mmCIF file of C-alpha atoms in Angstrom:
data_model
loop_
_atom_site.group_PDB
_atom_site.id
_atom_site.type_symbol
_atom_site.label_atom_id
_atom_site.label_comp_id
_atom_site.label_asym_id
_atom_site.label_seq_id
_atom_site.Cartn_x
_atom_site.Cartn_y
_atom_site.Cartn_z
ATOM 1 C CA UNK A 1 207.185 -204.335 283.611
ATOM 2 C CA UNK A 2 207.874 -200.686 284.058
ATOM 3 C CA UNK A 3 207.081 -198.588 281.107
ATOM 4 C CA UNK A 4 210.520 -197.086 280.055
ATOM 5 C CA UNK A 5 208.355 -193.188 279.906
ATOM 6 C CA UNK A 6 209.703 -189.666 278.318
ATOM 7 C CA UNK A 7 212.528 -188.581 280.409
ATOM 8 C CA UNK A 8 211.740 -185.325 280.661
ATOM 9 C CA UNK A 9 214.375 -182.376 280.888
ATOM 10 C CA UNK A 10 213.757 -180.661 284.734
ATOM 11 C CA UNK A 11 215.226 -177.156 285.568
ATOM 12 C CA UNK A 12 214.943 -177.015 289.667
ATOM 13 C CA UNK A 13 215.479 -172.847 290.892
ATOM 14 C CA UNK A 14 214.755 -171.183 294.012
ATOM 15 C CA UNK A 15 211.666 -168.803 294.486
ATOM 16 C CA UNK A 16 212.775 -165.178 293.607
ATOM 17 C CA UNK A 17 215.150 -166.174 291.256
ATOM 18 C CA UNK A 18 214.083 -166.033 286.997
ATOM 19 C CA UNK A 19 213.589 -169.500 284.827
ATOM 20 C CA UNK A 20 214.733 -169.905 281.153
ATOM 21 C CA UNK A 21 213.134 -172.533 280.009
ATOM 22 C CA UNK A 22 214.209 -173.568 276.564
ATOM 23 C CA UNK A 23 212.918 -175.198 272.792
ATOM 24 C CA UNK A 24 213.987 -176.143 269.511
ATOM 25 C CA UNK A 25 211.100 -176.822 267.047
ATOM 26 C CA UNK A 26 211.865 -178.725 264.351
ATOM 27 C CA UNK A 27 209.898 -176.955 260.953
ATOM 28 C CA UNK A 28 210.903 -174.229 260.138
ATOM 29 C CA UNK A 29 208.098 -174.130 257.813
ATOM 30 C CA UNK A 30 206.605 -173.298 260.993
ATOM 31 C CA UNK A 31 205.237 -168.843 262.340
ATOM 32 C CA UNK A 32 202.969 -169.517 265.511
ATOM 33 C CA UNK A 33 204.596 -170.397 267.941
ATOM 34 C CA UNK A 34 202.928 -171.311 272.131
ATOM 35 C CA UNK A 35 203.868 -171.599 275.536
ATOM 36 C CA UNK A 36 201.854 -174.317 277.467
ATOM 37 C CA UNK A 37 202.094 -174.765 281.081
ATOM 38 C CA UNK A 38 201.142 -177.629 282.901
ATOM 39 C CA UNK A 39 199.770 -177.968 286.266
ATOM 40 C CA UNK A 40 199.352 -181.808 287.573
ATOM 41 C CA UNK A 41 196.085 -183.646 287.280
ATOM 42 C CA UNK A 42 194.710 -180.729 284.740
ATOM 43 C CA UNK A 43 194.940 -179.659 281.329
ATOM 44 C CA UNK A 44 197.724 -177.600 279.475
ATOM 45 C CA UNK A 45 196.870 -173.685 280.247
ATOM 46 C CA UNK A 46 197.887 -170.716 277.806
ATOM 47 C CA UNK A 47 200.563 -168.874 278.781
ATOM 48 C CA UNK A 48 202.132 -166.949 275.800
ATOM 49 C CA UNK A 49 202.579 -166.714 271.773
ATOM 50 C CA UNK A 50 204.625 -164.741 269.584
ATOM 51 C CA UNK A 51 204.683 -164.869 265.497
ATOM 52 C CA UNK A 52 207.341 -165.370 263.409
ATOM 53 C CA UNK A 53 207.937 -161.377 262.342
ATOM 54 C CA UNK A 54 208.407 -161.064 266.151
ATOM 55 C CA UNK A 55 211.140 -162.641 268.370
ATOM 56 C CA UNK A 56 210.634 -161.220 271.658
ATOM 57 C CA UNK A 57 207.228 -161.036 273.177
ATOM 58 C CA UNK A 58 206.453 -159.593 276.816
ATOM 59 C CA UNK A 59 203.652 -160.822 279.050
ATOM 60 C CA UNK A 60 203.048 -159.817 283.285
ATOM 61 C CA UNK A 61 206.127 -161.584 283.733
ATOM 62 C CA UNK A 62 206.659 -164.167 280.825
ATOM 63 C CA UNK A 63 208.743 -163.230 278.092
ATOM 64 C CA UNK A 64 209.333 -165.199 275.259
ATOM 65 C CA UNK A 65 212.347 -165.151 272.438
ATOM 66 C CA UNK A 66 212.257 -167.003 269.319
ATOM 67 C CA UNK A 67 214.959 -167.040 267.347
ATOM 68 C CA UNK A 68 214.569 -169.183 263.521
ATOM 69 C CA UNK A 69 218.117 -168.615 262.965
ATOM 70 C CA UNK A 70 218.204 -171.714 265.115
ATOM 71 C CA UNK A 71 214.975 -172.924 265.085
ATOM 72 C CA UNK A 72 215.138 -171.985 269.476
ATOM 73 C CA UNK A 73 212.392 -170.578 271.417
ATOM 74 C CA UNK A 74 212.511 -169.800 274.986
ATOM 75 C CA UNK A 75 210.492 -168.499 278.453
ATOM 76 C CA UNK A 76 212.028 -166.848 280.708
ATOM 77 C CA UNK A 77 210.084 -166.272 284.044
ATOM 78 C CA UNK A 78 211.284 -163.393 285.787
ATOM 79 C CA UNK A 79 210.594 -163.912 289.511
ATOM 80 C CA UNK A 80 209.645 -167.722 289.664
ATOM 81 C CA UNK A 81 207.077 -168.688 292.552
ATOM 82 C CA UNK A 82 206.004 -171.737 293.741
ATOM 83 C CA UNK A 83 203.698 -171.815 291.474
ATOM 84 C CA UNK A 84 205.212 -172.356 288.695
ATOM 85 C CA UNK A 85 205.714 -175.378 289.631
ATOM 86 C CA UNK A 86 204.302 -177.156 286.152
ATOM 87 C CA UNK A 87 205.326 -178.934 282.896
ATOM 88 C CA UNK A 88 205.861 -176.332 280.375
ATOM 89 C CA UNK A 89 205.701 -177.183 277.399
ATOM 90 C CA UNK A 90 206.300 -175.314 273.452
ATOM 91 C CA UNK A 91 203.802 -175.565 270.314
ATOM 92 C CA UNK A 92 204.477 -175.088 266.514
ATOM 93 C CA UNK A 93 202.597 -174.781 264.217
ATOM 94 C CA UNK A 94 201.933 -172.881 260.358
ATOM 95 C CA UNK A 95 199.157 -170.345 259.938
ATOM 96 C CA UNK A 96 196.249 -171.743 258.210
ATOM 97 C CA UNK A 97 196.768 -174.607 260.227
ATOM 98 C CA UNK A 98 194.463 -175.617 262.940
ATOM 99 C CA UNK A 99 197.517 -177.995 263.812
ATOM 100 C CA UNK A 100 199.902 -177.648 266.926
ATOM 101 C CA UNK A 101 202.938 -179.888 267.619
ATOM 102 C CA UNK A 102 203.703 -180.595 270.215
ATOM 103 C CA UNK A 103 207.466 -180.623 271.776
ATOM 104 C CA UNK A 104 207.946 -182.735 274.907
ATOM 105 C CA UNK A 105 207.569 -180.713 277.954
ATOM 106 C CA UNK A 106 210.080 -179.220 281.294
ATOM 107 C CA UNK A 107 209.696 -179.117 283.628
ATOM 108 C CA UNK A 108 210.689 -176.079 286.557
ATOM 109 C CA UNK A 109 210.876 -177.773 289.865
ATOM 110 C CA UNK A 110 210.334 -173.897 291.867
ATOM 111 C CA UNK A 111 212.613 -173.973 295.569
ATOM 112 C CA UNK A 112 211.037 -172.498 299.072
ATOM 113 C CA UNK B 1 181.993 -169.682 280.940
ATOM 114 C CA UNK B 2 183.103 -172.726 282.934
ATOM 115 C CA UNK B 3 185.659 -173.693 279.931
ATOM 116 C CA UNK B 4 186.225 -177.019 277.814
ATOM 117 C CA UNK B 5 184.095 -180.190 280.217
ATOM 118 C CA UNK B 6 185.172 -183.906 280.371
ATOM 119 C CA UNK B 7 183.341 -186.884 281.983
ATOM 120 C CA UNK B 8 184.826 -188.721 283.154
ATOM 121 C CA UNK B 9 187.418 -187.850 285.333
ATOM 122 C CA UNK B 10 188.819 -190.873 286.004
ATOM 123 C CA UNK B 11 187.536 -194.412 284.508
ATOM 124 C CA UNK B 12 188.851 -198.067 285.245
ATOM 125 C CA UNK B 13 187.979 -200.311 283.120
ATOM 126 C CA UNK B 14 188.607 -203.702 282.043
ATOM 127 C CA UNK B 15 189.967 -205.101 278.772
ATOM 128 C CA UNK B 16 187.882 -206.156 276.292
ATOM 129 C CA UNK B 17 185.663 -203.298 277.147
ATOM 130 C CA UNK B 18 183.881 -200.270 275.647
ATOM 131 C CA UNK B 19 185.255 -196.522 277.026
ATOM 132 C CA UNK B 20 183.647 -193.591 276.281
ATOM 133 C CA UNK B 21 185.021 -190.771 277.211
ATOM 134 C CA UNK B 22 182.991 -186.478 276.503
ATOM 135 C CA UNK B 23 183.385 -183.461 275.856
ATOM 136 C CA UNK B 24 181.772 -180.605 276.489
ATOM 137 C CA UNK B 25 183.368 -177.185 273.801
ATOM 138 C CA UNK B 26 183.640 -174.212 275.047
ATOM 139 C CA UNK B 27 180.448 -172.274 273.769
ATOM 140 C CA UNK B 28 181.091 -170.249 270.696
ATOM 141 C CA UNK B 29 184.076 -172.453 268.694
ATOM 142 C CA UNK B 30 184.521 -173.695 266.073
ATOM 143 C CA UNK B 31 187.640 -176.080 267.046
ATOM 144 C CA UNK B 32 187.769 -178.958 268.936
ATOM 145 C CA UNK B 33 190.695 -181.335 269.403
ATOM 146 C CA UNK B 34 191.115 -185.069 271.421
ATOM 147 C CA UNK B 35 195.381 -185.359 272.200
ATOM 148 C CA UNK B 36 196.248 -188.379 274.600
ATOM 149 C CA UNK B 37 198.971 -187.877 276.981
ATOM 150 C CA UNK B 38 201.434 -190.701 278.152
ATOM 151 C CA UNK B 39 204.676 -190.768 279.446
ATOM 152 C CA UNK B 40 205.590 -193.007 276.200
ATOM 153 C CA UNK B 41 204.859 -190.393 273.846
ATOM 154 C CA UNK B 42 204.085 -187.242 275.454
ATOM 155 C CA UNK B 43 201.130 -185.043 273.889
ATOM 156 C CA UNK B 44 199.755 -186.486 270.718
ATOM 157 C CA UNK B 45 196.943 -184.598 268.744
ATOM 158 C CA UNK B 46 194.004 -187.830 267.453
ATOM 159 C CA UNK B 47 191.590 -185.973 265.839
ATOM 160 C CA UNK B 48 190.029 -182.955 265.556
ATOM 161 C CA UNK B 49 187.188 -181.290 263.959
ATOM 162 C CA UNK B 50 185.348 -177.976 262.679
ATOM 163 C CA UNK B 51 181.962 -176.827 262.803
ATOM 164 C CA UNK B 52 181.540 -181.069 263.862
ATOM 165 C CA UNK B 53 183.159 -181.943 260.968
ATOM 166 C CA UNK B 54 186.747 -183.703 260.587
ATOM 167 C CA UNK B 55 188.996 -182.788 259.735
ATOM 168 C CA UNK B 56 192.422 -184.797 260.068
ATOM 169 C CA UNK B 57 192.679 -188.827 262.058
ATOM 170 C CA UNK B 58 195.158 -188.669 261.396
ATOM 171 C CA UNK B 59 196.976 -189.260 264.805
ATOM 172 C CA UNK B 60 193.540 -191.833 265.378
ATOM 173 C CA UNK B 61 196.034 -194.952 266.744
ATOM 174 C CA UNK B 62 193.753 -197.166 265.783
ATOM 175 C CA UNK B 63 190.538 -198.567 264.624
ATOM 176 C CA UNK B 64 188.968 -199.349 267.555
ATOM 177 C CA UNK B 65 189.202 -195.658 268.369
ATOM 178 C CA UNK B 66 186.167 -193.534 267.235
ATOM 179 C CA UNK B 67 184.850 -190.467 267.642
ATOM 180 C CA UNK B 68 182.010 -188.556 266.648
ATOM 181 C CA UNK B 69 180.830 -184.628 266.745
ATOM 182 C CA UNK B 70 177.021 -185.109 266.068
ATOM 183 C CA UNK B 71 175.722 -181.259 267.256
ATOM 184 C CA UNK B 72 178.561 -177.767 268.835
ATOM 185 C CA UNK B 73 179.090 -178.869 272.212
ATOM 186 C CA UNK B 74 179.286 -182.255 272.039
ATOM 187 C CA UNK B 75 181.080 -184.460 271.024
ATOM 188 C CA UNK B 76 182.843 -188.436 272.286
ATOM 189 C CA UNK B 77 186.444 -190.145 272.115
ATOM 190 C CA UNK B 78 185.830 -194.010 272.076
ATOM 191 C CA UNK B 79 187.885 -196.965 272.424
ATOM 192 C CA UNK B 80 186.288 -200.299 271.046
ATOM 193 C CA UNK B 81 187.524 -203.123 272.932
ATOM 194 C CA UNK B 82 189.978 -201.062 274.921
ATOM 195 C CA UNK B 83 193.103 -202.425 275.857
ATOM 196 C CA UNK B 84 195.837 -202.037 278.477
ATOM 197 C CA UNK B 85 198.573 -199.741 276.480
ATOM 198 C CA UNK B 86 195.162 -197.241 275.629
ATOM 199 C CA UNK B 87 195.813 -196.285 279.260
ATOM 200 C CA UNK B 88 196.651 -192.477 278.990
ATOM 201 C CA UNK B 89 194.545 -189.211 280.300
ATOM 202 C CA UNK B 90 193.132 -188.367 277.479
ATOM 203 C CA UNK B 91 192.177 -184.054 277.176
ATOM 204 C CA UNK B 92 189.501 -182.537 274.318
ATOM 205 C CA UNK B 93 190.389 -179.419 273.362
ATOM 206 C CA UNK B 94 188.920 -176.150 271.154
ATOM 207 C CA UNK B 95 189.363 -172.867 269.840
ATOM 208 C CA UNK B 96 187.458 -169.404 267.916
ATOM 209 C CA UNK B 97 189.042 -170.548 264.925
ATOM 210 C CA UNK B 98 190.102 -167.033 263.856
ATOM 211 C CA UNK B 99 190.854 -165.752 261.175
ATOM 212 C CA UNK B 100 194.557 -166.309 260.606
ATOM 213 C CA UNK B 101 194.195 -169.556 261.192
ATOM 214 C CA UNK B 102 195.025 -170.149 263.601
ATOM 215 C CA UNK B 103 194.030 -169.613 267.518
ATOM 216 C CA UNK B 104 194.688 -170.188 271.450
ATOM 217 C CA UNK B 105 193.122 -174.214 272.592
ATOM 218 C CA UNK B 106 191.445 -174.207 276.222
ATOM 219 C CA UNK B 107 192.131 -177.682 277.443
ATOM 220 C CA UNK B 108 189.618 -178.478 279.244
ATOM 221 C CA UNK B 109 190.434 -180.864 282.529
ATOM 222 C CA UNK B 110 190.908 -184.367 281.245
ATOM 223 C CA UNK B 111 190.240 -188.237 281.637
ATOM 224 C CA UNK B 112 191.875 -190.244 283.174
ATOM 225 C CA UNK B 113 191.664 -194.079 281.621
ATOM 226 C CA UNK B 114 193.556 -196.745 282.621
ATOM 227 C CA UNK B 115 192.711 -199.836 281.198
ATOM 228 C CA UNK B 116 193.448 -202.901 283.261
#
């Protein structure tokens, strides 16, 4: 029979628009957060990270926002390009431990 | 650096057969992780090593799964006997292991395992 798999949230964005991908993390003790991008047929790739003593961090075309009060993380991608199409995972970690817990991911589809 | 290297990239086997997946971490990295990714459960940590020593194997699903790291540049994940429900993409990742205790993990391209 057919497997009932995880239903990945999907975000469709027009090329050139900004994308916002949201993530709710589970452990209030987590103090380090990472966003990964996974393209089809490849392993996850690090995009950007943020520590709990910050609420915003910017990279090239990407910004991560952290709201510890509501345990929410977001990834903003400016001027989204077709090459940004992928599944994006947030991950959380507790400082001092190497174990990282991944969320289920969000699929970003960029419409040319 | 070539990044994390995994082999084979694809493996198709029959139920009951032994499967061995291989990983070469990035040179100088002290931590090595094995993950499994399925549509049902997403990305799951199976086991990780620090300086070739297994630290946490709580994610290993059953005794059929075993992992070894005989030296700093090589690790194997073995499934014996394999079952159809083991079909998944298996990723190896490595990290440097910073003083903060947390460091970026770099993933290999994965091995897509199909057990018939």
